[in-house]
Every structure is written in structure tokens, then in C-alpha cells.
């Protein structure tokens, strides 16, 4: 994680860099800082905590100059302290900002200390600053200094460095962590993503792995890992120049929950052609090549994958496996023939998912990406993109991106079933017509805030909570548990209802909250017996389902009624009450809803 920015141009850089850091705040909020150069002197301002702390500090003691770098930190190496906040300076000569992990920092640091370097922080990043100082003292020009530093370090990184001996030159490089360079008249800006520079320019170049560059206000020389000049395309990005606001809601999460009817209908449109036929945006030859699927993702996106697996196998008969991206990346999967890898990522930057996709590519698999951020690394590297149209998601807890991912997956499942004859035309039409009703059903769930409020009030005192579901509602139970733990810090786990008696039932004690999805139909009776067993052991039973389904559970302590929908779409509609439950419980507890402790929106470290 962490976000980095660098600016060189003809305007005072403090406010420009702060503006970029605001747009990068989703990447971390442990500390932040800015370093600038003016009159051959480095100036530094850093603060622990959110960016607002830096703004307060910098108001009292501004930094000046026309070139500078900035950083927003999500701590990896070294605690959350001022000393560990970036930028890191060495000998008041060089300042650096870094995103990623320098894996061989310990041996480099030992060597540099032996040479007389004094380290201030516990971070891995500080070695970069000392290596640059060493290079400049050896007489290197910026490009040589970059080559020297890159020859020494191993790991994942995107960094920017400035040196008072070269007060008009930014030195930048990347490997595995993202880095973009934006251009406009008489200025250049580098940042972890294009949104961070959208207030200045839309003309952007993305560095590739192992690229490095020497950037001034008027020039940009990019080199590849073989030290050859590299021509990287300049693209026009669509990122909004306007900072998103909360539109009257208390939190981005609350706003994003309410945006789901739109996110879902926009995503359905993206999955349909101009004639209103479902295509998932994939041509027929590509569709018919798909014989087996591996779904790769992390966190909430992984739970979307697991629901997608139920749908694809049910509607198309195509075998699907789901793999946690960080595990797949290091596995040697045995059977890969005719398998398509579909990676799912809101940000398109999760390093685990990106690495898993690259691993799949190396194994010879076609790669599809279900991605929300259109100009992200995964979106650029996947063979094909199935976009979610959720719009920018700022709250760390994923809400509208999750339901949009589900929409893409159900559309893909229907289209695959139609293509291979598993579904006949009338069934496809029926499902599509029912799918078009989902934005309306999700709209009705927004009325659930009031009925869920007393349940959240009750839940806030719980030490632990279980979520249960069967069939395609089992992964949704896991997603409900993840939402509750990341927002309210209450321990929560999701289980398949039928699995309780195989062990988890031992956890039951008086008053333990059990949130259970219940459905109509053949699974209902099984769910009732599982819940009866839990209630008999003191469980506080909260059920979520349609009116008909919850009416079957007359012993429930609380009921959350979702609007009627075709049962196969229940995971989409059922997602909203667990988001609301987690949101309201966090509100009761007073936790930091949009930026929960220890988390970041985009996880770019392994
Ligand atoms: O951007 P991605 O979808 O790749 O992110 C994956 C997870 O980090 C993410 O879903 C995480 O679990 C969220 N905080 C869940 O709310």
C-alpha cells in the first residue's frame, strides 16, 4: 500500500502535492509527509495520523519550492511513528518516498551502517535515500544514480527521489507497485495512480515493471530493465478531476451502499449490447473457448468469486474452481489445459491478485479481469476486461463494487449457459427479465436502515458473531462476517449452515449472535433444523430472507425481511442487509467507518 507523488514544474508545489495526497488517501492513513527543494535546501514536513494532521502542521510551517515529493503511509516495516513517516532524508541531501517492500533491506542497511550511514527510521525504505547519497558522492548523474540504486535493491517498489544536487530532477522507478507519470505544459507529476494527478492532467504514461525514469518539467527519459531507452505510450485517462464528496451522507460507505441500484443497473448495461441482449461483452469465439474456469481474487472479491462459482456451474455446467490469489500465485496447479483464469478486483491493483493473474498467464491461461478501476494495472494487463460500473469506491469496506462484481458473474454465467446450450433461449430471456428487476429490489432494501438499527444496537456489545448460509448464500455469510469484523472489530466467522454440527457448534453459548440467511424452497427445512439446534444452545438468532422464508423461523429473536426476488439473485439482494448491519454496528461503536484501523483500500504489498 502507501501512495507516492512527485511534482516538478513552474508552480509552488505544496498545495499540488497535498491535492494529490488527498486523492491517494485510500492507500493508507498511518502518516503522511512532503519534502521540497528550494534554494538548494531540502524542506520537510511530516505528521503521524491522517492527512488532516499534516495539513494542520504544514499550515503552521509551510514548505516551499517548485519540486517536491509526498507520501501517504500504510505501515509495513516499522511502527506508526514520525521517524518512520516518509519522505526519508539522508544527510539532508536526498529525500525519497517509497511504496512496496525492499526485501533485502537488512543486508543493505548493515552494509551502509558499516560505511558510516546514520539511520533514523526502522523502515526498509530509508536504505534508498542512503544509496542515492552514496551514488551522488561517487559523482553519478541522476540516471546513473538510479541505475546504481536499482542494481542494489530487490523486492516490490515504486519510488520517487529528489536530490539537492539536482534540484530540477525527479528520479523514479517501479517494480510490481504501480507508478504513473503525467504531463502538462512546463510540468510533470508522478503518482501511484492517475486519479492523484487528475487535477493537473489527463495525459499519462504508465511505467512497466523494471522501468525507471529521469523526469524534469520539460523532459522525461524512461528506460527499461535492460537500461535501454523505452517508449511508453501516453494515454488519455478518464479519471474525474473532481474530488468525490459524501453527497450529504455521513460516510462514503453509507453513500456507496445507497449507490448500489445505479451501480447494478450500469453494470447490467455494460453486460448488454445495444439491442438489449446479454453478451457479457465477450464475442462468441472467445466464449466457446471457455471450458474450465479458475476464479482468482482476495477478500470480498473472493467471496464474489465463490458465489460466481455456484452460478457458473449451475447455469452453464462449466467446471469452476476458486482460489485465494495469494495462494494460487505460489501454487503449481496440476490441470491447466483449456482453463480461463478470471481475476476479480475492485481496485485492479491488489498485488496478490495481480501476481496470481501473471502466474496464470505464465502457465499459458487466457486471462479475463472483472475490474472496477478502468485504468488499473490488472485492467491493462488482462487479455479481456469485464468491467464493473460501480464508480469510484472510497470506503475501505467494499459494498457497491461487490454487488457489481456479482452482476458481472451472473451475466457471465447466463451467457456461458446460453452459448453451450445448457440454458435454452426462453430460460435466458426469463433470467434476464428478472435480472432487470434487481436494481429496483436493491433500491427497496435501503428502507432496511431503520429496522436493522435496533439489531445493531444489540450486536454492538457482542464479543463474537457467527454468520450462516447454505448453497450460494454460504459465501455471502462469509462476506457478512468480513464486513462486521473489518468495520466494528467484532470477531465474526461465516460458516455453511450444515457445517455447524461438525465443530463450530462448540462455540455456542448464551446470547451468541447468529446471523443466518434463510431461503424458501428445498433448503428451508434443513436451515430450520440447523437454527433450532443453535437456538436450543442459547444462540441469539437473527434471520435474513424474504417474508415467506423468515416466517418459517418463528423462534428467531430478530428478522430482516428482504424484497422478493428470483431465488438465484438472492446473494445480490441479500448483500445489502449485511452491509447495513455492519455499518450501523460500527456507527454504534464509534469506529472509523471509512478508514478502519490497520486496513487500506488498495493492498499493494504481499
Ligand atoms: O481491490 P480488490 O477487490 O482486489 O481488493 C480485495 C480486498 O482487499 C478487498 O475486497 C477487502 O477485503 C475489502 N476491504 C473488503 O471490504
Coordinates of C-alpha atoms and ligand atoms in Angstrom, one line a residue:
X1 CA 0.0 0.0 0.0
X2 CA 1.2 3.6 0.6
X3 CA 0.7 6.3 -2.0
X4 CA 3.5 8.3 -3.5
X5 CA 3.6 11.5 -5.5
X6 CA 6.3 13.8 -7.0
X7 CA 5.9 17.1 -8.8
X8 CA 8.3 19.3 -10.8
X9 CA 7.1 22.4 -12.6
X10 CA 6.6 26.2 -12.5
X11 CA 4.0 26.3 -9.7
X12 CA 4.6 26.2 -6.0
X13 CA 4.3 22.5 -5.2
X14 CA 3.0 22.3 -1.6
X15 CA -0.8 22.6 -2.5
X16 CA -0.4 20.5 -5.6
X17 CA 1.2 17.6 -3.7
X18 CA -1.4 17.9 -0.9
X19 CA -4.1 17.7 -3.5
X20 CA -2.6 14.5 -4.9
X21 CA -2.3 13.0 -1.4
X22 CA -6.0 13.7 -0.8
X23 CA -6.7 11.5 -3.8
X24 CA -4.3 8.8 -2.6
X25 CA -5.6 8.7 1.0
X26 CA -7.4 5.5 0.3
X27 CA -4.0 3.8 0.1
X28 CA -3.1 4.4 3.8
X29 CA -3.6 6.7 6.7
X30 CA -0.9 5.9 9.3
X31 CA 1.2 9.0 8.5
X32 CA 2.0 11.4 5.6
X33 CA 4.6 13.9 4.6
X34 CA 6.0 16.2 2.0
X35 CA 9.6 17.2 1.1
X36 CA 10.5 20.0 -1.3
X37 CA 13.6 21.7 -2.6
X38 CA 14.2 25.4 -2.7
X39 CA 17.4 27.4 -2.9
X40 CA 19.3 24.1 -2.9
X41 CA 17.8 23.2 0.5
X42 CA 15.5 20.3 1.4
X43 CA 12.5 21.1 3.4
X44 CA 10.4 18.5 5.2
X45 CA 7.0 18.3 6.9
X46 CA 5.6 15.0 8.2
X47 CA 2.8 14.0 10.6
X48 CA 1.5 10.9 12.2
X49 CA -2.1 10.0 11.5
X50 CA -4.4 11.1 8.8
X51 CA -3.6 13.6 6.1
X52 CA -5.6 16.2 8.1
X53 CA -2.8 16.1 10.7
X54 CA -0.2 17.0 8.0
X55 CA -2.5 19.8 6.8
X56 CA -2.6 21.3 10.3
X57 CA 1.2 21.1 10.7
X58 CA 2.0 22.4 7.2
X59 CA -0.2 25.4 7.8
X60 CA 2.0 26.4 10.8
X61 CA 5.2 25.7 8.9
X62 CA 4.7 25.6 5.2
X63 CA 7.2 24.1 2.8
X64 CA 8.2 26.0 -0.4
X65 CA 9.7 25.2 -3.8
X66 CA 8.7 24.1 -7.3
X67 CA 9.7 20.5 -6.9
X68 CA 8.8 18.0 -4.2
X69 CA 7.6 14.6 -3.3
X70 CA 4.8 13.4 -1.0
X71 CA 3.7 10.2 0.7
X72 CA 0.8 8.6 2.5
X73 CA 1.7 5.6 4.6
X74 CA 0.3 2.2 5.4
X75 CA 2.9 0.8 7.8
X76 CA 4.8 -2.3 6.8
X77 CA 8.3 -2.1 8.3
X78 CA 8.5 0.0 11.5
X79 CA 5.7 1.3 13.7
X80 CA 3.4 4.3 13.1
X81 CA 5.8 7.0 14.3
X82 CA 7.1 10.3 13.0
X83 CA 10.6 8.8 12.4
X84 CA 9.1 6.1 10.2
X85 CA 6.9 8.6 8.2
X86 CA 8.1 9.3 4.6
X87 CA 9.7 11.2 3.0
X88 CA 13.0 9.9 4.4
X89 CA 16.0 12.1 4.2
X90 CA 19.7 11.1 4.1
X91 CA 22.3 13.7 5.2
X92 CA 19.9 16.5 4.2
X93 CA 21.0 15.7 0.6
X94 CA 18.4 13.3 -0.7
X95 CA 14.7 12.7 0.0
X96 CA 12.7 9.6 -1.1
X97 CA 9.2 8.3 -0.9
X98 CA 8.5 4.6 -1.4
X99 CA 5.6 2.2 -1.8
X100 CA 6.3 -1.5 -1.5
X101 CA 8.9 -3.6 0.4
X102 CA 12.7 -3.6 -0.2
X103 CA 13.2 -7.3 0.6
X104 CA 17.0 -7.2 1.1
X105 CA 17.0 -4.0 3.1
X106 CA 18.5 -5.7 6.2
X107 CA 21.8 -6.6 4.5
X108 CA 21.9 -3.2 2.7
X109 CA 21.3 -1.4 5.9
X110 CA 24.1 -3.3 7.7
X111 CA 26.5 -2.5 4.9
X112 CA 25.5 1.2 4.8
X113 CA 25.9 1.5 8.6
X114 CA 29.4 -0.1 8.3
X115 CA 30.2 2.7 5.8
X116 CA 29.1 5.3 8.3
X117 CA 25.5 6.0 7.4
X118 CA 23.2 7.0 10.2
X119 CA 19.7 5.6 10.0
X120 CA 16.8 7.5 11.7
X121 CA 13.9 5.1 11.0
X122 CA 13.0 1.4 11.3
X123 CA 11.8 1.3 7.7
X124 CA 13.1 -0.7 4.8
X125 CA 12.7 2.4 2.6
X126 CA 15.4 4.5 4.2
X127 CA 18.1 2.5 2.5
X128 CA 17.0 4.1 -0.8
X129 CA 18.0 7.6 0.4
X130 CA 21.4 6.4 1.6
X131 CA 22.1 4.5 -1.6
X132 CA 21.3 7.7 -3.6
X133 CA 23.6 9.8 -1.4
X134 CA 26.4 7.2 -1.9
X135 CA 25.8 7.3 -5.7
X136 CA 26.0 11.1 -5.9
X137 CA 29.1 11.2 -3.7
X138 CA 30.7 8.9 -6.3
X139 CA 29.9 11.5 -8.9
X140 CA 26.9 9.9 -10.6
X141 CA 24.4 12.0 -12.6
X142 CA 20.7 11.2 -11.8
X143 CA 20.3 8.4 -14.4
X144 CA 23.5 6.7 -13.1
X145 CA 22.4 7.1 -9.5
X146 CA 19.1 5.4 -10.4
X147 CA 20.9 2.5 -12.1
X148 CA 23.2 2.2 -9.0
X149 CA 20.3 2.0 -6.6
X150 CA 18.3 -0.4 -8.7
X151 CA 21.3 -2.7 -9.0
X152 CA 21.3 -3.0 -5.2
X153 CA 17.7 -3.5 -4.3
X154 CA 15.3 -6.4 -4.5
X155 CA 11.6 -6.5 -3.9
X156 CA 8.4 -4.7 -4.9
X157 CA 8.7 -0.9 -5.2
X158 CA 7.6 2.3 -6.7
X159 CA 9.7 5.2 -5.5
X160 CA 10.5 8.9 -6.2
X161 CA 13.6 10.6 -5.1
X162 CA 14.9 14.2 -5.2
X163 CA 18.4 15.4 -4.5
X164 CA 19.5 18.9 -3.7
X165 CA 22.5 18.5 -6.1
X166 CA 19.9 18.1 -8.9
X167 CA 17.1 20.5 -7.9
X168 CA 15.1 20.1 -11.1
X169 CA 15.0 16.4 -11.5
X170 CA 12.7 13.7 -10.2
X171 CA 14.2 10.2 -10.2
X172 CA 11.6 7.4 -10.2
X173 CA 11.3 3.6 -10.7
X174 CA 8.9 0.8 -10.3
X175 CA 8.7 -3.0 -10.0
X176 CA 5.4 -4.6 -9.1
X177 CA 4.0 -1.5 -7.4
X178 CA 2.2 1.0 -9.7
X179 CA 3.6 4.3 -10.9
X180 CA 2.2 6.7 -13.5
X181 CA 3.8 9.9 -14.9
X182 CA 1.5 12.8 -16.0
X183 CA 2.5 15.6 -18.3
X184 CA 1.3 19.1 -19.0
X185 CA 2.9 22.4 -20.1
X186 CA 6.1 23.0 -18.2
X187 CA 5.4 20.4 -15.5
X188 CA 5.4 16.7 -14.8
X189 CA 3.9 14.8 -12.0
X190 CA 4.4 11.2 -10.9
X191 CA 2.0 9.2 -8.6
X192 CA 0.8 5.8 -7.6
X193 CA -2.3 6.3 -9.8
X194 CA -3.7 8.6 -12.4
X195 CA -6.5 9.9 -10.2
X196 CA -3.9 11.5 -8.0
X197 CA -2.9 13.8 -10.9
X198 CA -6.4 14.3 -12.4
X199 CA -6.4 17.9 -11.0
X200 CA -3.5 18.7 -13.3
X201 CA -3.5 16.5 -16.3
X202 CA -5.1 13.5 -18.1
X203 CA -2.0 12.8 -20.3
X204 CA -0.5 9.8 -18.5
X205 CA 2.2 7.2 -19.1
X206 CA 2.3 4.1 -17.0
X207 CA 5.7 2.7 -16.2
X208 CA 6.2 -1.0 -16.7
X209 CA 7.9 -3.3 -14.3
X210 CA 11.6 -2.6 -14.0
X211 CA 11.3 0.8 -15.8
X212 CA 12.9 3.8 -14.3
X213 CA 12.8 7.5 -15.4
X214 CA 14.5 10.8 -15.0
X215 CA 11.8 13.5 -15.1
X216 CA 12.1 17.3 -15.3
X217 CA 9.4 19.9 -16.1
X218 CA 10.3 19.7 -19.8
X219 CA 11.6 16.2 -20.3
X220 CA 11.0 12.6 -19.3
X221 CA 13.6 9.9 -20.2
X222 CA 12.3 6.4 -19.5
X223 CA 14.5 3.3 -19.5
X224 CA 13.6 -0.4 -19.3
X225 CA 15.2 -3.1 -17.1
X226 CA 17.9 -3.6 -19.7
X227 CA 18.9 0.1 -19.4
X228 CA 17.6 0.8 -22.9
X229 CA 15.5 3.9 -23.7
X230 CA 11.8 2.8 -23.6
X231 CA 9.0 4.4 -25.4
X232 CA 5.9 4.2 -23.3
X233 CA 2.6 5.3 -24.8
X234 CA 0.9 8.4 -23.4
X235 CA -2.7 7.7 -22.8
X236 CA -5.7 10.0 -22.1
X237 CA -7.2 8.9 -18.8
X238 CA -10.8 9.3 -17.8
X239 CA -10.2 9.9 -14.1
X240 CA -12.5 12.5 -12.7
X241 CA -10.7 15.7 -11.8
X242 CA -13.2 16.4 -9.1
X243 CA -12.7 15.1 -5.6
X244 CA -15.6 12.9 -4.6
X245 CA -17.7 14.2 -1.8
X246 CA -20.1 12.4 0.5
X247 CA -23.2 13.9 -1.1
X248 CA -24.8 14.6 2.3
X249 CA -24.2 11.1 3.8
X250 CA -22.2 10.8 7.0
X251 CA -19.7 8.3 5.4
X252 CA -18.6 7.2 2.0
X253 CA -19.7 3.7 2.9
X254 CA -23.3 4.9 3.6
X255 CA -23.3 6.8 0.3
X256 CA -21.9 3.8 -1.6
X257 CA -24.5 1.5 -0.1
X258 CA -27.1 3.8 -1.5
X259 CA -25.5 3.9 -4.9
X260 CA -26.0 0.2 -5.4
X261 CA -29.2 0.4 -7.5
X262 CA -27.3 2.6 -10.0
X263 CA -24.1 0.6 -9.9
X264 CA -26.1 -2.6 -10.6
X265 CA -28.1 -1.1 -13.5
X266 CA -25.0 0.5 -15.1
X267 CA -23.2 -2.9 -14.8
X268 CA -26.1 -4.7 -16.4
X269 CA -26.0 -2.2 -19.3
X270 CA -22.3 -2.8 -19.7
X271 CA -23.0 -6.5 -20.0
X272 CA -25.6 -6.0 -22.7
X273 CA -25.3 -5.0 -26.3
X274 CA -27.1 -2.0 -27.9
X275 CA -30.1 -4.3 -28.8
X276 CA -30.5 -5.1 -25.1
X277 CA -29.1 -8.7 -25.4
X278 CA -26.9 -10.1 -22.7
X279 CA -23.4 -10.7 -24.1
X280 CA -21.2 -10.0 -21.1
X281 CA -19.2 -8.0 -23.6
X282 CA -17.5 -11.2 -24.9
X283 CA -17.5 -12.4 -28.5
X284 CA -18.8 -15.8 -29.3
X285 CA -15.4 -17.4 -30.3
X286 CA -13.9 -16.3 -27.0
X287 CA -16.9 -17.6 -25.1
X288 CA -16.8 -21.0 -26.7
X289 CA -13.1 -21.3 -25.8
X290 CA -14.0 -21.4 -22.1
X291 CA -14.1 -25.0 -21.0
X292 CA -12.9 -24.7 -17.4
X293 CA -12.5 -21.6 -15.2
X294 CA -10.3 -20.7 -12.3
X295 CA -11.6 -17.6 -10.3
X296 CA -8.8 -15.7 -8.6
X297 CA -9.4 -12.9 -6.0
X298 CA -8.9 -11.7 -2.5
X299 CA -11.1 -10.6 0.4
X300 CA -14.6 -9.5 -0.6
X301 CA -13.8 -10.1 -4.3
X302 CA -13.0 -13.7 -3.3
X303 CA -16.5 -14.1 -1.8
X304 CA -17.9 -12.8 -5.1
X305 CA -15.9 -15.4 -6.9
X306 CA -17.3 -18.2 -4.6
X307 CA -20.9 -17.1 -5.4
X308 CA -19.9 -16.8 -9.1
X309 CA -18.8 -20.5 -8.9
X310 CA -22.3 -21.6 -7.8
X311 CA -23.8 -19.6 -10.6
X312 CA -21.5 -20.6 -13.4
X313 CA -21.6 -24.3 -12.6
X314 CA -25.4 -24.2 -12.2
X315 CA -26.3 -22.2 -15.3
X316 CA -23.6 -23.4 -17.7
X317 CA -22.2 -26.7 -16.4
X318 CA -18.7 -25.4 -16.8
X319 CA -16.4 -26.6 -14.0
X320 CA -15.1 -23.7 -11.8
X321 CA -12.5 -23.6 -9.0
X322 CA -12.0 -20.6 -6.8
X323 CA -8.5 -19.8 -5.5
X324 CA -7.4 -17.2 -3.0
X325 CA -5.0 -15.1 -5.1
X326 CA -2.1 -15.1 -2.6
X327 CA -2.2 -18.9 -2.5
X328 CA -2.6 -19.5 -6.2
X329 CA 0.4 -17.3 -7.0
X330 CA 2.8 -19.8 -5.4
X331 CA 1.0 -23.0 -6.3
X332 CA 1.7 -25.4 -9.2
X333 CA -1.9 -26.1 -10.3
X334 CA -1.9 -29.6 -11.9
X335 CA -4.6 -29.3 -14.6
X336 CA -4.5 -26.1 -16.6
X337 CA -5.5 -27.2 -20.1
X338 CA -8.3 -25.2 -21.6
X339 CA -8.7 -23.2 -18.4
X340 CA -9.5 -19.5 -18.4
X341 CA -8.4 -17.5 -15.4
X342 CA -10.8 -14.8 -14.3
X343 CA -9.4 -12.4 -11.8
X344 CA -11.7 -10.2 -9.8
X345 CA -10.6 -7.0 -8.2
X346 CA -12.3 -3.7 -7.3
X347 CA -9.1 -1.7 -7.4
X348 CA -7.3 -3.7 -10.1
X349 CA -4.1 -3.1 -8.0
X350 CA -4.2 -5.8 -5.3
X351 CA -0.7 -7.2 -5.6
X352 CA -1.8 -10.7 -4.7
X353 CA -4.4 -10.8 -7.4
X354 CA -2.1 -9.1 -10.0
X355 CA 0.6 -11.7 -9.2
X356 CA -1.9 -14.6 -9.5
X357 CA -3.0 -13.3 -12.9
X358 CA 0.6 -13.1 -14.1
X359 CA 1.2 -16.6 -12.8
X360 CA -1.9 -17.8 -14.7
X361 CA -0.5 -16.1 -17.8
X362 CA 2.8 -17.7 -17.4
X363 CA 1.0 -21.1 -17.2
X364 CA -0.5 -20.3 -20.6
X365 CA -4.0 -19.4 -19.5
X366 CA -6.2 -16.8 -21.1
X367 CA -6.9 -14.1 -18.5
X368 CA -10.1 -12.1 -18.0
X369 CA -10.4 -9.3 -15.5
X370 CA -13.5 -8.2 -13.6
X371 CA -12.3 -4.8 -12.5
X372 CA -13.8 -1.6 -11.3
X373 CA -10.9 0.8 -11.9
X374 CA -10.6 1.1 -15.7
X375 CA -7.0 2.2 -15.9
X376 CA -5.6 -0.1 -13.2
X377 CA -2.7 -2.5 -13.7
X378 CA -5.0 -5.6 -13.9
X379 CA -7.3 -3.8 -16.4
X380 CA -4.3 -3.0 -18.6
X381 CA -2.7 -6.5 -18.3
X382 CA -5.7 -8.8 -18.6
X383 CA -6.4 -10.3 -22.1
X384 CA -10.0 -9.2 -21.7
X385 CA -11.9 -6.9 -19.3
X386 CA -15.4 -7.4 -18.0
X387 CA -15.9 -4.0 -16.3
X388 CA -18.0 -3.4 -13.2
X389 CA -19.6 0.0 -13.4
X390 CA -19.8 0.8 -9.7
X391 CA -18.0 4.1 -10.0
X392 CA -15.2 5.1 -7.5
X393 CA -15.5 3.3 -4.3
X394 CA -13.8 5.2 -1.5
X395 CA -14.9 3.5 1.7
X396 CA -12.4 0.8 2.6
X397 CA -15.2 -1.7 3.1
X398 CA -16.3 -2.9 -0.3
X399 CA -20.0 -2.6 -1.0
X400 CA -21.2 -1.4 -4.4
X401 CA -18.1 -3.0 -6.1
X402 CA -19.1 -6.3 -4.6
X403 CA -22.7 -6.3 -5.9
X404 CA -21.5 -5.1 -9.3
X405 CA -19.0 -8.0 -9.4
X406 CA -21.9 -10.3 -8.6
X407 CA -23.8 -8.8 -11.5
X408 CA -20.9 -9.4 -13.9
X409 CA -20.6 -13.0 -12.7
X410 CA -24.3 -13.9 -13.0
X411 CA -24.3 -12.3 -16.5
X412 CA -21.3 -14.3 -17.5
X413 CA -22.9 -17.5 -16.1
X414 CA -26.1 -16.9 -18.2
X415 CA -24.2 -16.1 -21.3
X416 CA -22.0 -19.2 -21.0
X417 CA -25.1 -21.3 -20.4
X418 CA -26.7 -19.9 -23.5
X419 CA -23.6 -20.3 -25.6
X420 CA -23.0 -24.0 -24.7
X421 CA -26.7 -24.9 -24.8
X422 CA -27.1 -25.5 -21.0
X423 CA -29.8 -22.9 -21.0
X424 CA -32.5 -22.6 -23.6
X425 CA -33.5 -19.3 -25.1
X426 CA -36.6 -18.9 -23.0
X427 CA -34.8 -19.5 -19.8
X428 CA -32.2 -16.9 -20.8
X429 CA -34.9 -14.4 -21.5
X430 CA -36.6 -15.2 -18.3
X431 CA -33.5 -14.8 -16.2
X432 CA -32.6 -11.6 -18.0
X433 CA -36.0 -10.1 -17.4
X434 CA -35.7 -11.0 -13.7
X435 CA -32.2 -9.5 -13.5
X436 CA -33.5 -6.2 -14.8
X437 CA -35.7 -6.1 -11.7
X438 CA -32.8 -6.4 -9.3
X439 CA -31.9 -2.6 -9.2
X440 CA -35.5 -2.0 -8.0
X441 CA -35.3 -4.7 -5.4
X442 CA -32.0 -3.4 -4.1
X443 CA -33.5 0.1 -4.0
X444 CA -36.2 -1.2 -1.6
X445 CA -33.5 -2.6 0.7
X446 CA -32.4 1.0 1.5
X447 CA -35.5 1.1 3.8
X448 CA -33.8 -1.5 6.0
X449 CA -31.7 1.0 7.9
X450 CA -34.4 1.7 10.4
X451 CA -35.4 -2.0 11.1
X452 CA -31.7 -3.0 11.4
X453 CA -30.8 -0.2 13.8
X454 CA -32.1 -2.0 17.0
X455 CA -30.3 -5.2 15.9
X456 CA -27.1 -3.3 15.5
X457 CA -27.6 -1.7 18.9
X458 CA -27.9 -5.2 20.4
X459 CA -24.9 -6.5 18.4
X460 CA -22.5 -3.8 19.5
X461 CA -21.9 -5.5 22.8
X462 CA -21.1 -8.9 21.3
X463 CA -17.6 -10.3 21.5
X464 CA -18.2 -12.7 18.7
X465 CA -20.8 -13.4 16.0
X466 CA -21.5 -16.2 13.6
X467 CA -22.9 -15.9 10.1
X468 CA -24.6 -18.9 8.4
X469 CA -25.8 -19.6 4.9
X470 CA -26.3 -22.6 2.6
X471 CA -25.6 -23.1 -1.1
X472 CA -24.9 -19.7 -2.8
X473 CA -25.7 -17.9 0.4
X474 CA -22.8 -19.6 2.2
X475 CA -20.1 -17.3 0.7
X476 CA -22.5 -14.3 1.4
X477 CA -22.4 -15.4 5.1
X478 CA -18.6 -15.2 4.9
X479 CA -18.8 -11.7 3.3
X480 CA -21.2 -10.6 6.1
X481 CA -18.7 -11.8 8.7
X482 CA -15.8 -10.0 6.9
X483 CA -17.9 -6.7 6.8
X484 CA -18.7 -6.9 10.5
X485 CA -15.2 -7.6 11.6
X486 CA -13.5 -5.0 9.5
X487 CA -15.9 -2.2 10.5
X488 CA -16.8 -3.0 14.1
X489 CA -13.8 -5.1 15.1
X490 CA -16.1 -7.7 16.5
X491 CA -14.8 -11.2 15.9
X492 CA -17.1 -12.9 13.3
X493 CA -16.9 -16.0 11.1
X494 CA -19.1 -17.3 8.3
X495 CA -20.0 -21.0 8.1
X496 CA -22.0 -23.2 5.8
X497 CA -25.1 -23.9 8.0
X498 CA -24.7 -27.7 7.6
X499 CA -21.1 -27.4 8.9
X500 CA -22.1 -26.1 12.3
X501 CA -22.6 -29.6 13.8
X502 CA -19.1 -30.6 12.7
X503 CA -17.3 -28.3 15.1
X504 CA -18.4 -24.7 15.3
X505 CA -21.4 -25.6 17.4
X506 CA -19.0 -25.9 20.3
X507 CA -18.7 -22.1 20.2
X508 CA -22.4 -21.7 21.1
X509 CA -23.1 -20.0 24.4
X510 CA -25.9 -18.0 25.8
X511 CA -26.6 -14.9 23.7
X512 CA -24.1 -15.6 20.9
X513 CA -25.5 -13.7 17.9
X514 CA -26.1 -15.9 14.9
X515 CA -27.0 -14.1 11.7
X516 CA -28.5 -16.7 9.2
X517 CA -29.6 -16.3 5.7
X518 CA -32.8 -18.4 5.1
X519 CA -34.3 -19.2 1.8
X520 CA -37.5 -20.6 0.5
X521 CA -37.7 -24.0 -1.2
X522 CA -36.0 -27.3 -0.5
X523 CA -33.2 -25.9 1.7
X524 CA -35.6 -24.2 4.1
X525 CA -36.3 -27.2 6.3
X526 CA -32.6 -28.0 6.6
X527 CA -31.9 -24.4 7.7
X528 CA -34.7 -24.5 10.2
X529 CA -33.2 -27.6 11.9
X530 CA -29.7 -26.1 12.0
X531 CA -31.0 -23.0 13.5
X532 CA -33.2 -24.9 16.1
X533 CA -30.0 -26.6 17.2
X534 CA -28.3 -23.3 17.7
X535 CA -31.3 -21.7 19.5
X536 CA -31.5 -24.7 21.9
X537 CA -28.0 -23.9 22.9
X538 CA -28.7 -20.2 23.7
X539 CA -27.9 -18.6 20.3
X540 CA -29.5 -15.2 19.6
X541 CA -30.9 -15.9 16.2
X542 CA -31.1 -13.1 13.6
X543 CA -32.6 -14.3 10.2
X544 CA -32.4 -12.6 6.8
X545 CA -34.6 -13.7 4.0
X546 CA -37.8 -12.9 2.1
X547 CA -41.1 -12.6 4.1
X548 CA -42.1 -16.2 3.3
X549 CA -38.6 -17.6 4.3
X550 CA -38.3 -15.6 7.6
X551 CA -41.9 -16.6 8.6
X552 CA -40.7 -20.2 8.7
X553 CA -38.3 -19.3 11.6
X554 CA -40.9 -18.4 14.3
X555 CA -38.2 -18.8 17.1
X556 CA -35.9 -16.0 15.7
X557 CA -35.0 -13.2 18.0
X558 CA -34.9 -10.7 15.1
X559 CA -35.9 -10.8 11.4
X560 CA -34.7 -8.8 8.5
X561 CA -37.0 -9.1 5.5
X562 CA -35.6 -8.5 2.0
X563 CA -37.7 -7.8 -1.0
X564 CA -38.9 -10.8 -3.1
X565 CA -36.6 -11.7 -6.0
X566 CA -35.9 -14.7 -8.2
X567 CA -34.0 -17.0 -5.7
X568 CA -30.9 -17.2 -7.9
X569 CA -30.4 -13.5 -7.4
X570 CA -30.8 -13.7 -3.6
X571 CA -27.0 -13.2 -3.0
X572 CA -27.2 -9.7 -4.7
X573 CA -30.2 -8.5 -2.7
X574 CA -29.1 -10.3 0.5
X575 CA -25.8 -8.5 0.4
X576 CA -27.3 -5.1 1.3
X577 CA -28.7 -6.0 4.8
X578 CA -25.3 -7.4 6.0
X579 CA -23.6 -4.2 4.7
X580 CA -26.2 -2.1 6.6
X581 CA -25.8 -4.3 9.8
X582 CA -22.0 -3.9 9.8
X583 CA -22.3 -0.2 9.0
X584 CA -24.8 0.5 11.8
X585 CA -23.0 -1.7 14.3
X586 CA -19.8 0.3 13.6
X587 CA -21.7 3.5 14.0
X588 CA -23.0 2.4 17.4
X589 CA -19.4 1.5 18.4
X590 CA -18.0 4.8 17.0
X591 CA -15.3 3.1 14.9
X592 CA -13.7 4.8 11.9
X593 CA -16.1 3.5 9.3
X594 CA -14.4 4.7 6.1
X595 CA -10.9 4.1 7.2
X596 CA -11.0 1.1 9.7
X597 CA -7.8 0.5 11.7
X598 CA -5.0 -1.4 10.0
X599 CA -6.7 -1.5 6.6
X600 CA -6.2 0.2 3.3
X601 CA -8.4 0.3 0.2
X602 CA -5.8 -0.9 -2.1
X603 CA -3.4 -3.6 -0.9
X604 CA -0.3 -3.4 -2.9
X605 CA 2.1 -5.4 -0.7
X606 CA 2.2 -9.1 -0.4
Ligands
LIG1 O1 -9.4 -4.3 -4.8 P1 -9.6 -5.7 -4.6 O2 -11.0 -6.2 -4.9 O3 -8.6 -6.6 -5.3 O4 -9.4 -5.9 -3.0 C1 -9.5 -7.1 -2.4 C2 -9.6 -7.0 -0.9 O5 -8.5 -6.4 -0.4 C3 -10.9 -6.2 -0.5 O6 -12.0 -6.8 -1.0 C4 -11.0 -6.2 1.0 O7 -11.3 -7.4 1.5 C5 -12.1 -5.2 1.4 N1 -11.7 -4.3 2.5 C6 -13.4 -5.8 1.9 O8 -14.3 -4.9 2.3

